[in-house]
GROMACS .gro file of C-alpha atoms in nm:
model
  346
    1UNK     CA    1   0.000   0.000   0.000
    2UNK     CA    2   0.143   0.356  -0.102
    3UNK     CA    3   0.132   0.653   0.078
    4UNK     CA    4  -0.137   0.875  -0.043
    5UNK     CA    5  -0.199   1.221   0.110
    6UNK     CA    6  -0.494   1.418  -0.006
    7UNK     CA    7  -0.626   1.743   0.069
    8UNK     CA    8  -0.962   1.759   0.188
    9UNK     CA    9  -1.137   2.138   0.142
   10UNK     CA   10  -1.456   2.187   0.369
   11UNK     CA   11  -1.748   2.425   0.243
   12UNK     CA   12  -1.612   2.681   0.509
   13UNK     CA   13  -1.273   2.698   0.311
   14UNK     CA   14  -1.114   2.460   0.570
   15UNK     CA   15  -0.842   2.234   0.432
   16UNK     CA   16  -0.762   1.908   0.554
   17UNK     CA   17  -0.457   1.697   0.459
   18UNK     CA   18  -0.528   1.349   0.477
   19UNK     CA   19  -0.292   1.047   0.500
   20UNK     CA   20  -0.504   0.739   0.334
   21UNK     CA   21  -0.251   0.492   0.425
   22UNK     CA   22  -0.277   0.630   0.772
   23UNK     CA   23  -0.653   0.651   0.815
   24UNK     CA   24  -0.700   0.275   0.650
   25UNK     CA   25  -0.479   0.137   0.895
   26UNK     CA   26  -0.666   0.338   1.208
   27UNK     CA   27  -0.938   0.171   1.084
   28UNK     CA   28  -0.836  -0.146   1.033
   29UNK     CA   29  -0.697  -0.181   1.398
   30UNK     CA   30  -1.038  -0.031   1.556
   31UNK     CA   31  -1.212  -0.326   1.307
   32UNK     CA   32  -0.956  -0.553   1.476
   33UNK     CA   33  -1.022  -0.490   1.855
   34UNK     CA   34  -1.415  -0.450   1.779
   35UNK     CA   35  -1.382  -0.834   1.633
   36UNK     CA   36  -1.169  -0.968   1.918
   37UNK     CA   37  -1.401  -0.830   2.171
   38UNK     CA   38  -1.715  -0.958   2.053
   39UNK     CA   39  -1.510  -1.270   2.049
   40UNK     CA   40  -1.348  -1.242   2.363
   41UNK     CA   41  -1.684  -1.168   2.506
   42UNK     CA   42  -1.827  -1.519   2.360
   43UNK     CA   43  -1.537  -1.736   2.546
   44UNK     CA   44  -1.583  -1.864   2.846
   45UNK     CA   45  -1.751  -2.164   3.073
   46UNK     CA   46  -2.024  -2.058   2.885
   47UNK     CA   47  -1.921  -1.982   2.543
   48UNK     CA   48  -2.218  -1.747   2.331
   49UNK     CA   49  -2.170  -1.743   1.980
   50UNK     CA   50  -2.087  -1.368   1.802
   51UNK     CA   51  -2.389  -1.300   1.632
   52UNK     CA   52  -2.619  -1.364   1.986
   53UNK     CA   53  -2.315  -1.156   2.141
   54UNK     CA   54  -2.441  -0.874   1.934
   55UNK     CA   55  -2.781  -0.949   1.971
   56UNK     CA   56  -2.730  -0.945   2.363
   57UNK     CA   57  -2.532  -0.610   2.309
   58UNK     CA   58  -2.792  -0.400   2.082
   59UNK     CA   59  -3.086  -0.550   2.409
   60UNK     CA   60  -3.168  -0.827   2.224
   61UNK     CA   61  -3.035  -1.124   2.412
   62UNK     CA   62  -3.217  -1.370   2.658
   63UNK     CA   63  -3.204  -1.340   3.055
   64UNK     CA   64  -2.926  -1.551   3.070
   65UNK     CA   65  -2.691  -1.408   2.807
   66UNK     CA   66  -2.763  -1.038   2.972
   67UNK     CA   67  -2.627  -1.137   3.286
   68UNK     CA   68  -2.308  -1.290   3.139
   69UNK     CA   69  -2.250  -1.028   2.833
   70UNK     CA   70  -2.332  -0.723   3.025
   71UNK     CA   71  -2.274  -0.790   3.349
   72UNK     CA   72  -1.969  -1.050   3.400
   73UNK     CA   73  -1.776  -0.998   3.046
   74UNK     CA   74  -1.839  -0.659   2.913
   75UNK     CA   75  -1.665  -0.471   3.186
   76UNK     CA   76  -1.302  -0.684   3.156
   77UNK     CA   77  -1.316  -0.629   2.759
   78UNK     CA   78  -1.407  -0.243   2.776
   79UNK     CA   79  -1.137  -0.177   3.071
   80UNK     CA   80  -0.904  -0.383   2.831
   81UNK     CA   81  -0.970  -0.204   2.515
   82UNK     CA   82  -0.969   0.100   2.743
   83UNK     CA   83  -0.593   0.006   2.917
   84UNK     CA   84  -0.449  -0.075   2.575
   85UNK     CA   85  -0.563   0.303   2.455
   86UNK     CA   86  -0.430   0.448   2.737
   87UNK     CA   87  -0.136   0.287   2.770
   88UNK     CA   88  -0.072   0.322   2.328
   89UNK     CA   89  -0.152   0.657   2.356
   90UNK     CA   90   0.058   0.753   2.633
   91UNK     CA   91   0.373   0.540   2.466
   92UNK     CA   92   0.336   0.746   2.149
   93UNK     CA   93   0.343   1.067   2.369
   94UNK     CA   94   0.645   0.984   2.593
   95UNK     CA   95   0.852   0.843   2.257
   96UNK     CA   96   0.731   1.170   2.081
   97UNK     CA   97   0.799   1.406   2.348
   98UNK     CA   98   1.138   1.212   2.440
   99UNK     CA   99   1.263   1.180   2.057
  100UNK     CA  100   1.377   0.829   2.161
  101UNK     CA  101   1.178   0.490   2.075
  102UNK     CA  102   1.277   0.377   2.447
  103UNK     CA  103   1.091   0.621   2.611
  104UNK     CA  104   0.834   0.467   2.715
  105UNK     CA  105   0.675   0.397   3.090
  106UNK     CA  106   0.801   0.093   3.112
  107UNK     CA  107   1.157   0.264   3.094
  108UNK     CA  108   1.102   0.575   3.269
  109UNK     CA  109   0.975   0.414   3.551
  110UNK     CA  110   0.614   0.483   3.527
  111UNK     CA  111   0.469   0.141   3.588
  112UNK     CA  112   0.680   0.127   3.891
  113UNK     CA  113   0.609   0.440   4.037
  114UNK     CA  114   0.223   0.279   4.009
  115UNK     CA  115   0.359  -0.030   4.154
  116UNK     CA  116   0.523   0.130   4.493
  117UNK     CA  117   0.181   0.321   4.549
  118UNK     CA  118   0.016   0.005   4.536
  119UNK     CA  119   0.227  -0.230   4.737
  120UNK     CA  120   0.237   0.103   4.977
  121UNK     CA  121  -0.160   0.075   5.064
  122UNK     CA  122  -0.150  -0.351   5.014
  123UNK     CA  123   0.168  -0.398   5.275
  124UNK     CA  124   0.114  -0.097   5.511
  125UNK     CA  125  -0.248  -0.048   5.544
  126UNK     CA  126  -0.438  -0.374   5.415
  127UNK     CA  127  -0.650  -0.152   5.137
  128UNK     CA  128  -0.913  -0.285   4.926
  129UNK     CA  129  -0.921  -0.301   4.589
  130UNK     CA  130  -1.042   0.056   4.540
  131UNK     CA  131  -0.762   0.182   4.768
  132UNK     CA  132  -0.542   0.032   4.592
  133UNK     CA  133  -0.625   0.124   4.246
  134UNK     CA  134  -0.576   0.531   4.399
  135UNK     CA  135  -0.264   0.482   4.539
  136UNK     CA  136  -0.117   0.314   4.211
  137UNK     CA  137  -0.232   0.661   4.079
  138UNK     CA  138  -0.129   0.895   4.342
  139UNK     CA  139   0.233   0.652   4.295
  140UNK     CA  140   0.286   0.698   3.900
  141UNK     CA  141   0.185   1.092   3.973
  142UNK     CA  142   0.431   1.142   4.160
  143UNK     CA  143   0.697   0.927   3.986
  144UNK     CA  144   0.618   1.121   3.696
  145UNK     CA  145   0.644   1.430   3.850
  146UNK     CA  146   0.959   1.325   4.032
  147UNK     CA  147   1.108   1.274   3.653
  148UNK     CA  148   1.019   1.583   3.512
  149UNK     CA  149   1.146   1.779   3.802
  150UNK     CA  150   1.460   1.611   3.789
  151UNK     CA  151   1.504   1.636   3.456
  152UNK     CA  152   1.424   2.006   3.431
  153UNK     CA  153   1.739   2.232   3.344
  154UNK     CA  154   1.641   2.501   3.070
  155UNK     CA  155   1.354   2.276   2.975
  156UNK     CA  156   1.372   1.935   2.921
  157UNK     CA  157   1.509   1.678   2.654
  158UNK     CA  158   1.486   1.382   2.522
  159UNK     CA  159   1.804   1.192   2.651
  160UNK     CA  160   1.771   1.369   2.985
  161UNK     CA  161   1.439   1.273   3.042
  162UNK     CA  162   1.546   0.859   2.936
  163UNK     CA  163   1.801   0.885   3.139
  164UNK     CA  164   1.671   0.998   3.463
  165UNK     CA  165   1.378   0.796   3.387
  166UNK     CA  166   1.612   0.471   3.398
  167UNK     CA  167   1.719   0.619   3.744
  168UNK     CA  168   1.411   0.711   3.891
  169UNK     CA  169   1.310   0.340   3.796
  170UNK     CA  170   1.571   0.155   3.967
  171UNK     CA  171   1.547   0.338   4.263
  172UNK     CA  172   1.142   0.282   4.308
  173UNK     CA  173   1.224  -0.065   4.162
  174UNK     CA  174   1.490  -0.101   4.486
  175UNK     CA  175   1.184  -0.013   4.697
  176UNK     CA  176   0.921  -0.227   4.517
  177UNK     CA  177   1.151  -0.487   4.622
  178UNK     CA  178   1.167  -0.367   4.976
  179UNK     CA  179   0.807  -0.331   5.033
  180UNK     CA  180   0.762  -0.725   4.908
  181UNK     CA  181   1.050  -0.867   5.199
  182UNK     CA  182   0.841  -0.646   5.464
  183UNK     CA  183   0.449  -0.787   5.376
  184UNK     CA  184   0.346  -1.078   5.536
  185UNK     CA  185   0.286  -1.435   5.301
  186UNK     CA  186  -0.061  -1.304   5.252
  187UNK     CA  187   0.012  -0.958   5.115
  188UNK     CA  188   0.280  -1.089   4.961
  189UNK     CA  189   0.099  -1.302   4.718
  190UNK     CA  190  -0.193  -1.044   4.672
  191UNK     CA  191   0.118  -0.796   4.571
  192UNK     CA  192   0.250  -1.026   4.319
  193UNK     CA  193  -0.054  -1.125   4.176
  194UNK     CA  194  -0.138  -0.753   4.132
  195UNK     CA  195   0.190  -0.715   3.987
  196UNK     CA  196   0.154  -0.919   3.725
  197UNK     CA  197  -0.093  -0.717   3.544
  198UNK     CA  198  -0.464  -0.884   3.500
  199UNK     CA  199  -0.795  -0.845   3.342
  200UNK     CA  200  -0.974  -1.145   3.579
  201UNK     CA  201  -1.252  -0.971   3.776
  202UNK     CA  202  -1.248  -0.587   3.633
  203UNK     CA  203  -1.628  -0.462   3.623
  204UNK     CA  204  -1.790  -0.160   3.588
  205UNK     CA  205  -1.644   0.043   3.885
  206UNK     CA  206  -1.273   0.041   3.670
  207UNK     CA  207  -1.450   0.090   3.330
  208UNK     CA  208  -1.647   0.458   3.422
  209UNK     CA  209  -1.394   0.640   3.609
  210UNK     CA  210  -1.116   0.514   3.293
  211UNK     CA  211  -1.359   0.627   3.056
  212UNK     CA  212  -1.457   0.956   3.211
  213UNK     CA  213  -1.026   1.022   3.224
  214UNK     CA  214  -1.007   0.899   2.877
  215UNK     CA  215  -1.320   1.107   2.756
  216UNK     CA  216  -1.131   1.427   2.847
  217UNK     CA  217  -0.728   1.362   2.759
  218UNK     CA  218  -0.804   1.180   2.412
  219UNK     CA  219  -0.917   1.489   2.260
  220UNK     CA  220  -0.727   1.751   2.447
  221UNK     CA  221  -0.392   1.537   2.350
  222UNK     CA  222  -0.476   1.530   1.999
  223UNK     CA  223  -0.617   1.896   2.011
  224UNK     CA  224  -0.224   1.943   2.058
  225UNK     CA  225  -0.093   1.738   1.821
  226UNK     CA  226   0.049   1.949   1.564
  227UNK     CA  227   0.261   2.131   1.845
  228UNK     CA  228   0.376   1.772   1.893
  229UNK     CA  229   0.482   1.729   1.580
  230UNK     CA  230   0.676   2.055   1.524
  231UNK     CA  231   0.841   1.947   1.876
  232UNK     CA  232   1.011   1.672   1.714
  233UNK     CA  233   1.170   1.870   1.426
  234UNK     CA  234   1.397   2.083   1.769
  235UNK     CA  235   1.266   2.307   2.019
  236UNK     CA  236   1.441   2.615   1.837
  237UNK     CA  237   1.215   2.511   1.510
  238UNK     CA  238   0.939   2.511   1.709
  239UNK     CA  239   0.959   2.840   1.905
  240UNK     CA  240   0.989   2.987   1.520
  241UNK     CA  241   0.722   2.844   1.412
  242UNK     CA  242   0.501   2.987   1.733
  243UNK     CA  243   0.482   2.665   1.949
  244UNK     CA  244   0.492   2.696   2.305
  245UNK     CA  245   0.728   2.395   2.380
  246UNK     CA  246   0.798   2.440   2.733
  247UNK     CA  247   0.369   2.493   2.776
  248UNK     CA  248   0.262   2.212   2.510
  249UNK     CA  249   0.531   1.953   2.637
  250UNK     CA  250   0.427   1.986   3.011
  251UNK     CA  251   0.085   1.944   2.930
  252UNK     CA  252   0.107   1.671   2.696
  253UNK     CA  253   0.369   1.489   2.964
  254UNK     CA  254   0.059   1.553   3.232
  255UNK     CA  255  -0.144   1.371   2.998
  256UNK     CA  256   0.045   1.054   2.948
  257UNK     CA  257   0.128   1.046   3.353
  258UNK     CA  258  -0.233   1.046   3.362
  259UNK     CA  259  -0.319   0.805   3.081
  260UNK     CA  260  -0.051   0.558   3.229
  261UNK     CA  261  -0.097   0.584   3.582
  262UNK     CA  262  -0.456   0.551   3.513
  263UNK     CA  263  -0.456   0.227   3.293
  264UNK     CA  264  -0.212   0.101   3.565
  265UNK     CA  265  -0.428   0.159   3.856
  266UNK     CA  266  -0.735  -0.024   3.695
  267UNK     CA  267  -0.509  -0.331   3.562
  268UNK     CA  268  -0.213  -0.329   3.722
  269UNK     CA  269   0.100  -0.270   3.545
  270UNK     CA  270   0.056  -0.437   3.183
  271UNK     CA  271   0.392  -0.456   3.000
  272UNK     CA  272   0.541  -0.369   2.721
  273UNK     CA  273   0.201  -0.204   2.564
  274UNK     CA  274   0.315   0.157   2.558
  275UNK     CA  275   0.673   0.052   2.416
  276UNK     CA  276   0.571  -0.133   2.134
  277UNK     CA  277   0.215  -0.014   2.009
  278UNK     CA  278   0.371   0.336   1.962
  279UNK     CA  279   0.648   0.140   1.714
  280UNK     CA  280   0.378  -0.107   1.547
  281UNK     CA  281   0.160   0.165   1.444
  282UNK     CA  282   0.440   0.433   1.316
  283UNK     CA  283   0.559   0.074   1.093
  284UNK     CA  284   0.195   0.016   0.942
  285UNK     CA  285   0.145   0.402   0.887
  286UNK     CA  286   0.478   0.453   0.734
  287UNK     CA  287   0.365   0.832   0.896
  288UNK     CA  288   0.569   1.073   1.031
  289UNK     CA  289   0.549   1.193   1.370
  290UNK     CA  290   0.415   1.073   1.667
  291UNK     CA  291   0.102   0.842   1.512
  292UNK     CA  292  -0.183   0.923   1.813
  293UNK     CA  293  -0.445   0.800   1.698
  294UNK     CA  294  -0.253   0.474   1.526
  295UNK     CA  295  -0.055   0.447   1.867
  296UNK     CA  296  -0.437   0.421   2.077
  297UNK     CA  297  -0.580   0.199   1.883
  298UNK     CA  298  -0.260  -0.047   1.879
  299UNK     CA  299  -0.263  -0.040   2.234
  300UNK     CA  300  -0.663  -0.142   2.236
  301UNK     CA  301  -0.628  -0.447   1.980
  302UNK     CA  302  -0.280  -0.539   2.146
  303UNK     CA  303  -0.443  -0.601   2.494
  304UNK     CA  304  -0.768  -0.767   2.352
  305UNK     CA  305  -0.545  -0.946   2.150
  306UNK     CA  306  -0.340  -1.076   2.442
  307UNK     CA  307  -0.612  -1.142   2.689
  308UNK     CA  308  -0.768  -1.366   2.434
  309UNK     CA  309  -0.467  -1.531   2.410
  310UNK     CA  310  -0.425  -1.585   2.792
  311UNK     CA  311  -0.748  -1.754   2.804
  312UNK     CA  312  -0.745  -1.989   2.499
  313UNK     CA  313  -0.433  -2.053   2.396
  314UNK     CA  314  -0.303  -2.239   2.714
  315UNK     CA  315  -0.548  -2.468   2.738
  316UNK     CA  316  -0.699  -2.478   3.077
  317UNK     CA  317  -0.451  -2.279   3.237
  318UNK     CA  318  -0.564  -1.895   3.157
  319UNK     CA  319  -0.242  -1.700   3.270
  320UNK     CA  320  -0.265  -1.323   3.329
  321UNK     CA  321  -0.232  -1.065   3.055
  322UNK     CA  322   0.064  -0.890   3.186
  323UNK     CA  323   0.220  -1.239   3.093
  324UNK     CA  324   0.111  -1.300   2.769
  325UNK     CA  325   0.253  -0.901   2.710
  326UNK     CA  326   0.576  -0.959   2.839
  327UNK     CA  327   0.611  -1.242   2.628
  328UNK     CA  328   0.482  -1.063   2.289
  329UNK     CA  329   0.684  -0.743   2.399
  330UNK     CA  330   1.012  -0.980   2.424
  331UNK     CA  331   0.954  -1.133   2.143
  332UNK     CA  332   0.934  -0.774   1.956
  333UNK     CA  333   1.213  -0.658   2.081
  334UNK     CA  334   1.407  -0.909   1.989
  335UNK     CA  335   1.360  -0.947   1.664
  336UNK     CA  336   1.383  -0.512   1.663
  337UNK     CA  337   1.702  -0.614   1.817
  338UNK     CA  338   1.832  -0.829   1.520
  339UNK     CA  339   1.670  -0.604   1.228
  340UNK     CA  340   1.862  -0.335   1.355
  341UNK     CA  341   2.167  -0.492   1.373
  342UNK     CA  342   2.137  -0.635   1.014
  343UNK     CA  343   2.058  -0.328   0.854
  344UNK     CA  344   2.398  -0.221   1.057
  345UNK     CA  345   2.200   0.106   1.263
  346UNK     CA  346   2.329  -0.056   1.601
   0.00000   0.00000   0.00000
């Protein structure tokens, strides 16, 4: 497929260049996740077939099928598809933003920061579930502000921000580790299985407040994305061409604290998402610049994707997302790892 850009000219004299490649693969990923939920929805103990899966959806279902679509299945797809955007979404922001394919969450410490707010309320105060989820966002708010605090001199750039990003991580990594040799065996295991990054028994108290925060960044972050864009050609460049960096880039950076922090808080922290859906969608685009709207939807079919995979492709044994992700993302980067090296950039 070529890329084709055409200019699109509203009645009120507006004109609006168009990437076709672009747009066909957007919607060719949103077709994917839409397909592997309705799917994902149908497996179970009690498999439903698709079409009475969309029956069930559109009000049309039976007693029984309600109960299971919209009440026990629904709310683990939609906080999946809604995880994967986040979590795409902020990758492609913290890659842009960072003018470095590693900087991503996962690197910058992001997921950890969540992590030590959560094993914080597990080990120290026996929270529930909902306590939990707020301090793995209070954690990655403050990691992230941490970063960009420490990385502040004149601004801040790209290889500053990796690099005390790698820092920042080992350090809340060092007390992740603490925290664990402090809980008790019972903590302990609820810690680790929270680590891990799951899906199993998400309903609709995760899905609205995710939505709601999703309903307001999506659009403000891609209200912004042409600032983004002239960001990555140098901050000088972009001052000329009347961007606010310093304004745009601490906004935007608020943003994907909050998209990560946020995804991390209602599934614990899934890897590897924001690192590769970011690099997946800028390779089907062929695009340049950061790829927002490719990056979310990635992230959405990636996670759908994955948990479909943890429950069917192991047989019995249904394994937690965060595995299946960390196996995907390993694979990824491994084979980035040996294209690279062929075509002789590393």
């Amino acid at each position: 497929m070529k890329t084709t850009n055409r200019a699109v000219r509203t009645p009120g004299g507006l004109s609006v260049r168009l990437d076709v490649r672009a747009l066909t693969v957007v919607l060719l990923l949103l077709v994917a996740a839409l397909t592997t939920s309705v799917v994902l929805i149908g497996t179970g103990d009690f498999p439903i077939p698709a079409a009475d899966v969309l029956r069930t959806l559109f009000g049309e279902g039976n007693a029984g099928q309600e109960f299971i679509v919209n009440e026990l299945r629904l709310p683990r797809v939609l906080v999946g598809l809604l995880v994967g955007a986040s979590l795409g979404l902020g990758g492609a922001l913290f890659q842009s933003i960072s003018r470095n394919p590693l900087g991503s969450p996962d690197v910058l410490g992001l997921g950890q920061g969540a992590t030590a707010g959560a094993l914080t309320v597990i080990v120290l105060f026996s929270g529930s579930a909902d306590q939990v989820a707020a301090g793995a966002l209070v954690g990655g708010l403050v990691t992230g502000l941490a970063i960009y605090v420490l990385a502040w001199k004149r601004g801040v750039h790209g290889y500053r921000l990796v690099l005390v990003g790698i820092g920042v991580s080992a350090i809340v990594t060092a007390v992740n580790g603490y925290l664990l040799t402090k809980s008790d065996i019972v903590d302990a295991a609820r810690a680790v299985v929270w680590m891990t990054g799951s899906l199993d028994g998400r309903d609709w108290a995760q899905v609205w407040p995710l939505l709601g925060l999703c309903a307001v960044l999506v659009p403000l972050v891609l209200c912004n994305a042409r600032g983004l864009r002239m960001m990555e050609m140098g901050d000088d460049v972009s001052y000329a061409l009347g961007v606010r960096v310093e304004r745009v880039r601490l906004l935007l950076m608020v943003a994907a604290v909050l998209l990560t922090a946020s995804a991390t808080a209602a599934a614990g922290p899934v890897s590897f998402v924001a690192l590769t859906a970011p690099q997946l969608a800028r390779r089907l685009t062929r695009a340049p610049g950061p790829n927002l709207l490719a990056s979310l939807c990635m992230g959405a079919a990636l996670l759908v994707i994955a948990d479909w995979l943890s429950q069917r492709a192991f047989g019995a044994e249904q394994l937690p997302v965060g595995v299946v992700t960390g196996v995907l993302g390993g694979v990824y980067l491994l084979w980035l790892l040996v294209t690279e090296r062929k075509a002789g950039r590393i």
